[in-house]
Coordinates of C-alpha atoms in Angstrom, one line a residue:
Y1 CA 0.0 0.0 0.0
Y2 CA 2.7 2.5 1.0
A3 CA 5.5 0.5 -0.7
K4 CA 7.4 3.1 -2.6
M5 CA 6.2 6.3 -1.2
S6 CA 7.9 9.6 -2.0
T7 CA 8.7 12.1 0.7
P8 CA 5.5 13.8 1.9
S9 CA 5.0 17.4 1.0
P10 CA 4.6 20.1 3.7
A11 CA 1.0 20.4 2.7
Q12 CA 0.5 16.6 3.2
V13 CA 2.1 16.8 6.6
L14 CA -0.1 19.7 7.6
R15 CA -3.2 17.9 6.4
L16 CA -2.2 14.8 8.4
Y17 CA -1.5 16.9 11.5
K18 CA -5.0 18.6 11.3
N19 CA -6.7 15.3 10.6
L20 CA -5.0 13.7 13.6
L21 CA -6.1 16.5 15.9
R22 CA -9.6 16.3 14.5
Y23 CA -9.5 12.5 15.1
G24 CA -8.4 13.1 18.7
K25 CA -11.3 15.4 19.4
N26 CA -13.7 12.6 18.5
L27 CA -12.2 9.9 20.7
Q28 CA -14.5 8.3 23.3
Y29 CA -12.4 6.0 25.5
T30 CA -9.1 7.9 25.5
D31 CA -8.1 11.2 27.2
K32 CA -8.6 13.6 24.3
E33 CA -6.3 16.3 25.8
Y34 CA -3.5 13.8 26.3
F35 CA -3.9 12.5 22.8
C36 CA -3.8 15.9 21.1
N37 CA -0.9 17.0 23.3
R38 CA 1.0 13.9 22.3
I39 CA 0.3 14.6 18.6
R40 CA 1.5 18.2 18.9
K41 CA 4.6 17.0 20.8
E42 CA 5.5 14.4 18.1
F43 CA 5.1 16.9 15.3
R44 CA 7.1 19.5 17.2
N45 CA 9.9 17.0 17.9
N46 CA 10.1 16.0 14.2
K47 CA 9.8 19.5 12.8
T48 CA 13.5 19.6 12.0
C49 CA 13.7 16.1 10.5
T50 CA 15.3 16.1 7.1
Q51 CA 16.0 12.4 6.5
P52 CA 13.6 11.2 3.8
E53 CA 13.4 7.7 5.4
E54 CA 12.4 9.2 8.8
L55 CA 9.9 11.5 7.2
I56 CA 8.2 8.7 5.3
F57 CA 8.3 6.5 8.4
N58 CA 6.6 9.1 10.6
F59 CA 4.1 10.0 7.9
K60 CA 3.1 6.4 7.5
K61 CA 2.8 6.1 11.3
G62 CA 0.3 9.0 11.4
K63 CA -1.6 7.7 8.4
T64 CA -1.8 4.2 10.0
L65 CA -3.2 5.7 13.2
L66 CA -5.9 7.5 11.3
E67 CA -6.8 4.5 9.2
F68 CA -6.8 1.8 11.9
G69 CA -7.2 3.8 15.1
R70 CA -3.9 2.6 16.4
V71 CA -0.2 2.3 15.4
I72 CA 0.7 -1.2 14.1

């Protein structure tokens, strides 16, 4: 599915960020504030990431969370 993915664009990363925060606001059995703070922290920590492999890995991780509701 994500086999040979190119490095995500800044717009794709921003869209993922917004979608993850939106997803966090709709959680029922998890602390919403903790989830959203964790998302913000992860994006902040990876803001300076320049390695394509790392960018792709983190992007896939976020997409997987949105798609399946958890990180596999």
